[in-house]
Amino acid sequence: MEVKTRAPGKIILAGEHAVVHGSTAVAACIDLYTYVSLRPSLSENDDTLKLHLKDMELEFSWSIGRIKETLSHLGSPFPSTPTSCTTESVRCIAALVEEQNIPEAKLGLATGVSAFLWLYTSIQGFKPATVVVTSDLPLGAGLGSSASFCVALSAVLLGEKLIHGKPSGLDNTVSTYGNIIKFKSGSLTRIKSNMPLKMLITNTKVGRNTKALVAGVTERTFRHPETEKEEKLEELMEMNQGLLQCMGVSHASIETVLRTTLKYKLASKLTGAGGGGCVLTLLPTLLSGTIVDKVTTELESCGFQCLIAGIGGNGVEICFHGSS
Ligand SMILES: Nc1ncnc2c1ncn2[C@@H]1O[C@H](COP(=O)(O)OP(=O)(O)OP(=O)(O)O)[C@@H](O)[C@H]1O
Ligand SMILES: C[C@@](O)(CCO)CC(=O)[O-]
């Protein structure tokens, strides 16, 4: 039996950074996904766990014996309630990841591979299988690739037990439930919207450090604790971008995207931590395809990557294929 899942990435419409300090954020899933498939090993001779990151053309494999030898002293692989990963578990998992000699340029993937080993052994134990991952999402660009990777992975591993899962952060919550949500201090409110929304997402390709950007904003909140809300989406996006710029998380590349889209009278804002990453541009329903083509061409000529995404679809989905 092969199990397949997909979980969406996310955009933040308003409230990035503020959500870290207990304010409300409004976030929505996008129709760009991480896909995971799991095929348990049927052959008695195959005693390996394989992870194939298809887009990156990377394959990792561990013998089940090696995984057991490294992790089994840490206790039951099947805790009855979710447990956090102890420092000792992190150390042991890091040893299994290091053995795989991830290429220097792709070292950022080590955290993803570690998360895979932790989730796999916690949920499936020590069983041989092949897991294949592909993704529509740029990594580390503010579209929630890590949350959608973990949600799709958890869903594939948990199968029908997923329904009992309890998500924690904003990105995981959107990836799991989909649609549009209001999120404040760990609790979510679903927003029912019958307005079809489409966004142009421009990836500035400027790498950024979410942790440092979040720390910078924390420092500013002590000086400027109040922000306000308004009504229309375009206006809100412009106001939100203005606020985020005052919070010091814009970037020259983001400003270039804003200037370019403004020429076509389109409202834009950064999404996520800022400092680079992705910028959202609202594509009104009546906007002609010619304008979309023109603005996309102009943005791409600046070296940016453009993606078009529908907003607010389903959260994580799972399907089972008959045994082979
Ligand atoms: N498809 C994938 N395969 C393997 N690892 C992945 C995949 N997607 C995400 N990751 C892991 O998540 C990391 C990126 O997470 P990070 O939180 O920095 O960015 P993001 O989730 O894309 O953006 P943000 O959290 O700001 O919305 C990658 O470096 C990798 O370790
Ligand atoms: C900046 C931030 O709001 C972006 C999340 O993608 C941080 C967070 O919510 O953890």
Short mmCIF file of C-alpha atoms and ligand atoms in Angstrom, two decimals:
data_model
loop_
_atom_site.label_atom_id
_atom_site.label_comp_id
_atom_site.label_asym_id
_atom_site.label_seq_id
_atom_site.Cartn_x
_atom_site.Cartn_y
_atom_site.Cartn_z
CA MET A 1 0.00 0.00 0.00
CA GLU A 2 1.30 3.44 -0.93
CA VAL A 3 0.12 6.50 1.01
CA LYS A 4 0.35 9.96 -0.52
CA THR A 5 -0.24 13.35 1.06
CA ARG A 6 0.08 16.97 0.15
CA ALA A 7 0.07 19.98 2.46
CA PRO A 8 -0.07 23.61 1.35
CA GLY A 9 2.28 26.50 1.98
CA LYS A 10 0.99 29.77 3.42
CA ILE A 11 0.98 33.52 3.11
CA ILE A 12 0.41 35.98 5.93
CA LEU A 13 -2.09 38.66 4.94
CA ALA A 14 -1.49 40.72 8.07
CA GLY A 15 0.14 40.41 11.45
CA GLU A 16 3.54 38.86 10.77
CA HIS A 17 5.88 39.63 13.67
CA ALA A 18 2.94 41.05 15.70
CA VAL A 19 1.69 37.45 16.14
CA VAL A 20 4.91 36.59 17.96
CA HIS A 21 3.91 39.18 20.59
CA GLY A 22 0.36 37.91 21.14
CA SER A 23 -1.50 39.98 18.50
CA THR A 24 -3.77 38.51 15.85
CA ALA A 25 -2.43 37.43 12.47
CA VAL A 26 -4.54 36.57 9.43
CA ALA A 27 -2.99 33.86 7.29
CA ALA A 28 -4.16 31.76 4.35
CA CYS A 29 -2.99 28.65 2.62
CA ILE A 30 -1.94 28.81 -1.03
CA ASP A 31 -2.32 26.24 -3.77
CA LEU A 32 1.39 25.42 -3.81
CA TYR A 33 2.16 22.20 -1.95
CA THR A 34 4.72 19.81 -0.52
CA TYR A 35 3.92 16.23 -1.62
CA VAL A 36 5.02 13.15 0.29
CA SER A 37 4.57 9.49 -0.60
CA LEU A 38 5.35 6.52 1.63
CA ARG A 39 5.84 2.99 0.38
CA PRO A 40 6.58 0.42 3.08
CA SER A 41 9.19 -2.13 2.07
CA LEU A 42 7.60 -5.43 1.04
CA SER A 43 10.80 -7.34 0.39
CA GLU A 44 12.36 -9.25 3.29
CA ASN A 45 15.83 -8.48 1.91
CA ASP A 46 15.31 -4.73 1.95
CA ASP A 47 16.07 -3.47 5.44
CA THR A 48 16.60 0.22 4.77
CA LEU A 49 14.80 3.49 5.32
CA LYS A 50 15.15 5.72 2.26
CA LEU A 51 14.37 9.42 1.91
CA HIS A 52 14.32 10.74 -1.64
CA LEU A 53 14.23 14.55 -2.02
CA LYS A 54 13.35 14.45 -5.69
CA ASP A 55 13.60 18.16 -6.57
CA MET A 56 17.12 18.31 -5.16
CA GLU A 57 18.11 14.96 -6.67
CA LEU A 58 19.23 13.74 -3.25
CA GLU A 59 18.70 10.30 -1.78
CA PHE A 60 19.46 9.36 1.81
CA SER A 61 19.38 5.85 3.17
CA TRP A 62 19.95 4.26 6.57
CA SER A 63 19.92 0.59 7.51
CA ILE A 64 17.21 -0.08 10.09
CA GLY A 65 19.92 -1.75 12.23
CA ARG A 66 21.93 1.49 12.28
CA ILE A 67 18.85 3.55 13.24
CA LYS A 68 17.97 1.11 16.03
CA GLU A 69 21.54 1.07 17.33
CA THR A 70 21.56 4.91 17.49
CA LEU A 71 18.03 5.65 18.70
CA SER A 72 16.57 2.64 20.54
CA HIS A 73 18.15 3.53 23.90
CA LEU A 74 16.07 6.73 23.89
CA GLY A 75 12.92 4.82 24.89
CA SER A 76 9.72 3.79 23.12
CA PRO A 77 9.51 5.05 19.56
CA PHE A 78 5.73 5.22 20.03
CA PRO A 79 4.97 7.63 22.88
CA SER A 80 1.23 7.65 23.70
CA THR A 81 1.22 11.44 23.84
CA PRO A 82 3.34 13.74 21.68
CA THR A 83 6.71 14.43 23.32
CA SER A 84 9.26 17.07 22.48
CA CYS A 85 12.59 16.10 21.00
CA THR A 86 15.16 16.01 23.84
CA THR A 87 18.68 17.37 23.44
CA GLU A 88 19.95 13.76 23.53
CA SER A 89 17.56 12.78 20.68
CA VAL A 90 18.69 15.83 18.66
CA ARG A 91 22.33 14.75 19.17
CA CYS A 92 21.70 11.14 18.09
CA ILE A 93 19.62 12.17 15.07
CA ALA A 94 22.33 14.68 14.05
CA ALA A 95 24.84 11.78 14.02
CA LEU A 96 22.60 9.83 11.60
CA VAL A 97 22.24 12.91 9.38
CA GLU A 98 25.98 13.71 9.39
CA GLU A 99 26.76 10.21 8.07
CA GLN A 100 24.87 11.12 4.90
CA ASN A 101 27.42 13.76 3.81
CA ILE A 102 24.94 16.37 2.62
CA PRO A 103 26.66 18.61 0.02
CA GLU A 104 28.00 21.86 1.55
CA ALA A 105 25.68 24.04 -0.62
CA LYS A 106 22.63 22.13 0.63
CA LEU A 107 23.49 21.98 4.34
CA GLY A 108 20.25 23.84 5.16
CA LEU A 109 18.47 20.58 4.37
CA ALA A 110 20.03 18.91 7.42
CA THR A 111 17.26 20.28 9.67
CA GLY A 112 14.61 18.94 7.29
CA VAL A 113 16.29 15.50 7.20
CA SER A 114 16.53 15.53 11.03
CA ALA A 115 12.82 16.41 11.29
CA PHE A 116 12.11 13.51 8.94
CA LEU A 117 14.05 11.01 11.09
CA TRP A 118 12.41 12.27 14.29
CA LEU A 119 8.87 12.13 12.89
CA TYR A 120 9.45 8.82 11.10
CA THR A 121 10.87 6.94 14.09
CA SER A 122 8.37 8.52 16.54
CA ILE A 123 5.38 7.51 14.42
CA GLN A 124 6.46 4.42 12.44
CA GLY A 125 9.21 3.04 14.69
CA PHE A 126 11.95 1.00 13.01
CA LYS A 127 10.33 -0.16 9.78
CA PRO A 128 11.91 -0.18 6.33
CA ALA A 129 10.24 2.09 3.77
CA THR A 130 10.82 4.58 0.97
CA VAL A 131 9.63 8.16 1.41
CA VAL A 132 9.62 10.51 -1.59
CA VAL A 133 9.23 14.29 -1.23
CA THR A 134 8.63 16.95 -3.88
CA SER A 135 7.58 20.56 -3.40
CA ASP A 136 6.18 23.49 -5.36
CA LEU A 137 7.48 25.88 -2.70
CA PRO A 138 10.76 27.80 -2.62
CA LEU A 139 12.66 26.85 0.55
CA GLY A 140 13.38 29.49 3.19
CA ALA A 141 11.48 32.26 1.36
CA GLY A 142 8.61 32.87 3.79
CA LEU A 143 5.99 30.61 2.18
CA GLY A 144 6.02 28.04 4.99
CA SER A 145 7.93 25.26 3.18
CA SER A 146 9.15 23.77 6.48
CA ALA A 147 5.65 23.63 8.00
CA SER A 148 4.12 22.10 4.86
CA PHE A 149 6.99 19.56 4.74
CA CYS A 150 6.35 18.55 8.38
CA VAL A 151 2.54 18.52 8.02
CA ALA A 152 2.62 16.41 4.82
CA LEU A 153 5.17 14.10 6.43
CA SER A 154 3.18 13.73 9.66
CA ALA A 155 0.02 13.03 7.65
CA VAL A 156 1.67 10.36 5.54
CA LEU A 157 3.08 8.70 8.67
CA LEU A 158 -0.06 8.96 10.75
CA GLY A 159 -2.44 7.94 7.98
CA GLU A 160 -5.99 7.85 9.27
CA LYS A 161 -4.83 8.86 12.76
CA LEU A 162 -4.10 12.38 11.50
CA ILE A 163 -7.51 13.62 12.62
CA HIS A 164 -6.27 13.61 16.22
CA GLY A 165 -3.20 15.70 15.47
CA LYS A 166 -2.78 18.94 17.41
CA PRO A 167 -0.91 21.65 15.51
CA SER A 168 0.96 24.38 17.35
CA GLY A 169 2.34 27.33 15.28
CA LEU A 170 0.76 29.60 12.66
CA ASP A 171 2.39 27.98 9.60
CA ASN A 172 1.53 24.42 10.70
CA THR A 173 -2.03 25.48 11.52
CA VAL A 174 -2.65 26.97 8.07
CA SER A 175 -0.98 24.04 6.33
CA THR A 176 -3.18 21.62 8.27
CA TYR A 177 -6.57 23.38 8.18
CA GLY A 178 -6.23 25.38 4.96
CA ASN A 179 -8.57 28.27 4.07
CA ILE A 180 -8.03 31.57 5.85
CA ILE A 181 -7.51 31.75 9.58
CA LYS A 182 -7.18 34.31 12.32
CA PHE A 183 -4.53 33.20 14.77
CA LYS A 184 -3.78 34.65 18.20
CA SER A 185 -1.69 33.17 20.99
CA GLY A 186 -2.07 29.60 19.75
CA SER A 187 -5.84 29.68 19.12
CA LEU A 188 -7.38 29.92 15.68
CA THR A 189 -10.63 31.25 14.24
CA ARG A 190 -11.59 30.14 10.74
CA ILE A 191 -12.59 32.95 8.40
CA LYS A 192 -15.33 32.07 5.92
CA SER A 193 -14.69 33.91 2.67
CA ASN A 194 -16.68 33.57 -0.53
CA MET A 195 -14.43 36.03 -2.31
CA PRO A 196 -12.07 34.14 -4.66
CA LEU A 197 -8.62 35.60 -4.17
CA LYS A 198 -5.56 35.28 -6.34
CA MET A 199 -2.09 36.60 -5.56
CA LEU A 200 1.08 37.09 -7.52
CA ILE A 201 3.93 35.97 -5.25
CA THR A 202 7.34 37.41 -6.08
CA ASN A 203 10.32 35.63 -4.60
CA THR A 204 13.10 38.23 -4.28
CA LYS A 205 15.51 35.29 -3.83
CA VAL A 206 17.14 37.31 -1.03
CA GLY A 207 17.95 34.87 1.77
CA ARG A 208 17.03 36.05 5.23
CA ASN A 209 17.31 35.00 8.83
CA THR A 210 13.84 34.79 10.41
CA LYS A 211 15.26 34.52 13.93
CA ALA A 212 17.28 37.76 13.64
CA LEU A 213 14.35 39.64 12.02
CA VAL A 214 11.98 38.47 14.78
CA ALA A 215 14.48 39.57 17.45
CA GLY A 216 14.81 43.04 15.83
CA VAL A 217 11.02 43.53 15.89
CA THR A 218 10.80 42.36 19.51
CA GLU A 219 13.21 45.11 20.41
CA ARG A 220 11.06 47.72 18.61
CA THR A 221 7.75 46.58 20.17
CA PHE A 222 8.97 47.90 23.49
CA ARG A 223 9.16 51.35 21.89
CA HIS A 224 6.03 51.26 19.66
CA PRO A 225 3.46 48.86 21.16
CA GLU A 226 0.28 49.99 19.26
CA THR A 227 -0.85 49.27 15.68
CA GLU A 228 -4.23 49.84 13.94
CA LYS A 229 -6.57 48.01 11.58
CA GLU A 230 -8.58 49.15 8.52
CA GLU A 231 -11.16 47.72 6.15
CA LYS A 232 -10.37 47.15 2.48
CA LEU A 233 -7.91 44.45 1.52
CA GLU A 234 -5.80 46.60 -0.83
CA GLU A 235 -5.69 49.43 1.66
CA LEU A 236 -4.93 46.99 4.43
CA MET A 237 -2.09 45.48 2.46
CA GLU A 238 -0.59 48.91 1.80
CA MET A 239 -0.96 49.94 5.44
CA ASN A 240 0.46 46.65 6.60
CA GLN A 241 3.48 47.04 4.34
CA GLY A 242 3.97 50.58 5.70
CA LEU A 243 3.92 49.25 9.26
CA LEU A 244 6.29 46.42 8.43
CA GLN A 245 8.64 48.89 6.79
CA CYS A 246 8.60 51.00 9.98
CA MET A 247 9.41 47.83 11.91
CA GLY A 248 12.63 47.56 9.89
CA VAL A 249 11.87 44.30 8.07
CA SER A 250 11.56 45.59 4.48
CA HIS A 251 14.47 45.34 2.05
CA ALA A 252 15.68 47.12 -1.11
CA SER A 253 14.51 44.15 -3.20
CA ILE A 254 11.04 44.34 -1.59
CA GLU A 255 10.87 48.07 -2.34
CA THR A 256 11.75 47.33 -5.99
CA VAL A 257 8.83 44.88 -6.19
CA LEU A 258 6.49 47.48 -4.59
CA ARG A 259 7.56 50.22 -7.03
CA THR A 260 7.17 47.89 -10.00
CA THR A 261 3.69 46.65 -9.07
CA LEU A 262 2.55 50.19 -8.15
CA LYS A 263 3.21 51.24 -11.78
CA TYR A 264 0.37 48.84 -12.66
CA LYS A 265 -1.77 50.17 -9.73
CA LEU A 266 -1.41 46.89 -7.86
CA ALA A 267 -1.12 46.74 -4.06
CA SER A 268 1.70 44.68 -2.55
CA LYS A 269 3.14 43.77 0.81
CA LEU A 270 5.94 41.56 2.08
CA THR A 271 4.83 38.30 3.67
CA GLY A 272 6.44 36.38 6.50
CA ALA A 273 9.56 37.57 8.24
CA GLY A 274 10.59 40.02 5.48
CA GLY A 275 14.21 41.10 4.93
CA GLY A 276 13.93 39.52 1.44
CA GLY A 277 11.84 36.41 0.88
CA CYS A 278 8.47 36.82 -0.84
CA VAL A 279 6.15 39.73 -1.66
CA LEU A 280 2.38 39.40 -2.24
CA THR A 281 0.51 41.35 -4.91
CA LEU A 282 -3.27 41.25 -4.95
CA LEU A 283 -4.59 40.30 -8.41
CA PRO A 284 -8.14 41.74 -8.58
CA THR A 285 -10.67 39.43 -10.27
CA LEU A 286 -11.23 41.82 -13.18
CA LEU A 287 -7.53 42.40 -13.82
CA SER A 288 -6.63 41.52 -17.43
CA GLY A 289 -4.21 38.70 -18.16
CA THR A 290 -2.13 41.19 -20.20
CA ILE A 291 -1.39 43.27 -17.10
CA VAL A 292 -0.45 40.15 -15.15
CA ASP A 293 1.90 39.12 -17.99
CA LYS A 294 3.45 42.60 -18.17
CA VAL A 295 4.09 42.95 -14.43
CA THR A 296 5.43 39.39 -14.22
CA THR A 297 7.81 39.99 -17.14
CA GLU A 298 9.06 43.21 -15.56
CA LEU A 299 9.60 41.55 -12.17
CA GLU A 300 11.38 38.58 -13.74
CA SER A 301 13.65 40.96 -15.67
CA CYS A 302 14.84 42.20 -12.23
CA GLY A 303 15.92 38.60 -11.46
CA PHE A 304 12.90 37.75 -9.29
CA GLN A 305 10.83 34.55 -9.49
CA CYS A 306 7.05 34.93 -9.92
CA LEU A 307 4.43 32.44 -8.80
CA ILE A 308 0.64 32.81 -9.05
CA ALA A 309 -1.37 31.24 -6.27
CA GLY A 310 -5.03 30.84 -5.43
CA ILE A 311 -5.70 31.57 -1.78
CA GLY A 312 -7.60 29.62 0.84
CA GLY A 313 -7.98 26.05 -0.47
CA ASN A 314 -7.96 22.82 1.53
CA GLY A 315 -5.43 21.99 4.18
CA VAL A 316 -3.51 18.73 4.30
CA GLU A 317 -4.95 15.92 2.14
CA ILE A 318 -4.24 12.19 2.10
CA CYS A 319 -4.93 9.36 -0.32
CA PHE A 320 -4.28 5.63 -0.24
CA HIS A 321 -3.34 3.50 -3.23
CA GLY A 322 -4.14 -0.22 -3.27
CA SER A 323 -1.42 -2.74 -2.45
CA SER A 324 1.06 -3.63 -5.16
N1 LIG B 1 10.71 19.87 0.50
C1 LIG B 1 11.60 19.87 1.49
N2 LIG B 1 12.50 18.87 1.61
C2 LIG B 1 13.39 18.86 2.61
N3 LIG B 1 13.51 19.80 3.55
C3 LIG B 1 12.64 20.82 3.48
C4 LIG B 1 11.63 20.91 2.46
N4 LIG B 1 10.93 22.04 2.66
C5 LIG B 1 11.47 22.64 3.75
N5 LIG B 1 12.49 21.93 4.24
C6 LIG B 1 13.33 22.25 5.41
O1 LIG B 1 12.88 23.51 5.92
C7 LIG B 1 13.93 24.51 5.80
C8 LIG B 1 13.32 25.86 5.42
O2 LIG B 1 12.57 26.32 6.54
P1 LIG B 1 12.46 27.87 6.96
O3 LIG B 1 11.58 27.93 8.16
O4 LIG B 1 13.83 28.46 7.01
O5 LIG B 1 11.75 28.53 5.69
P2 LIG B 1 10.26 28.45 5.16
O6 LIG B 1 9.46 27.48 5.99
O7 LIG B 1 10.29 28.19 3.70
O8 LIG B 1 9.80 29.94 5.39
P3 LIG B 1 8.99 30.61 6.64
O9 LIG B 1 9.11 29.69 7.83
O10 LIG B 1 9.68 31.90 6.86
O11 LIG B 1 7.60 30.75 6.13
C9 LIG B 1 14.85 23.94 4.71
O12 LIG B 1 16.16 24.45 4.85
C10 LIG B 1 14.79 22.45 4.99
O13 LIG B 1 15.61 22.07 6.08
C1 LIG B 2 7.76 36.57 11.42
C2 LIG B 2 6.76 35.44 11.65
O1 LIG B 2 5.51 36.05 12.04
C3 LIG B 2 6.62 34.76 10.29
C4 LIG B 2 6.04 33.37 10.27
O2 LIG B 2 6.13 32.80 8.96
C5 LIG B 2 7.31 34.56 12.75
C6 LIG B 2 6.28 33.63 13.43
O3 LIG B 2 5.06 33.82 13.35
O4 LIG B 2 6.77 32.66 14.08
#
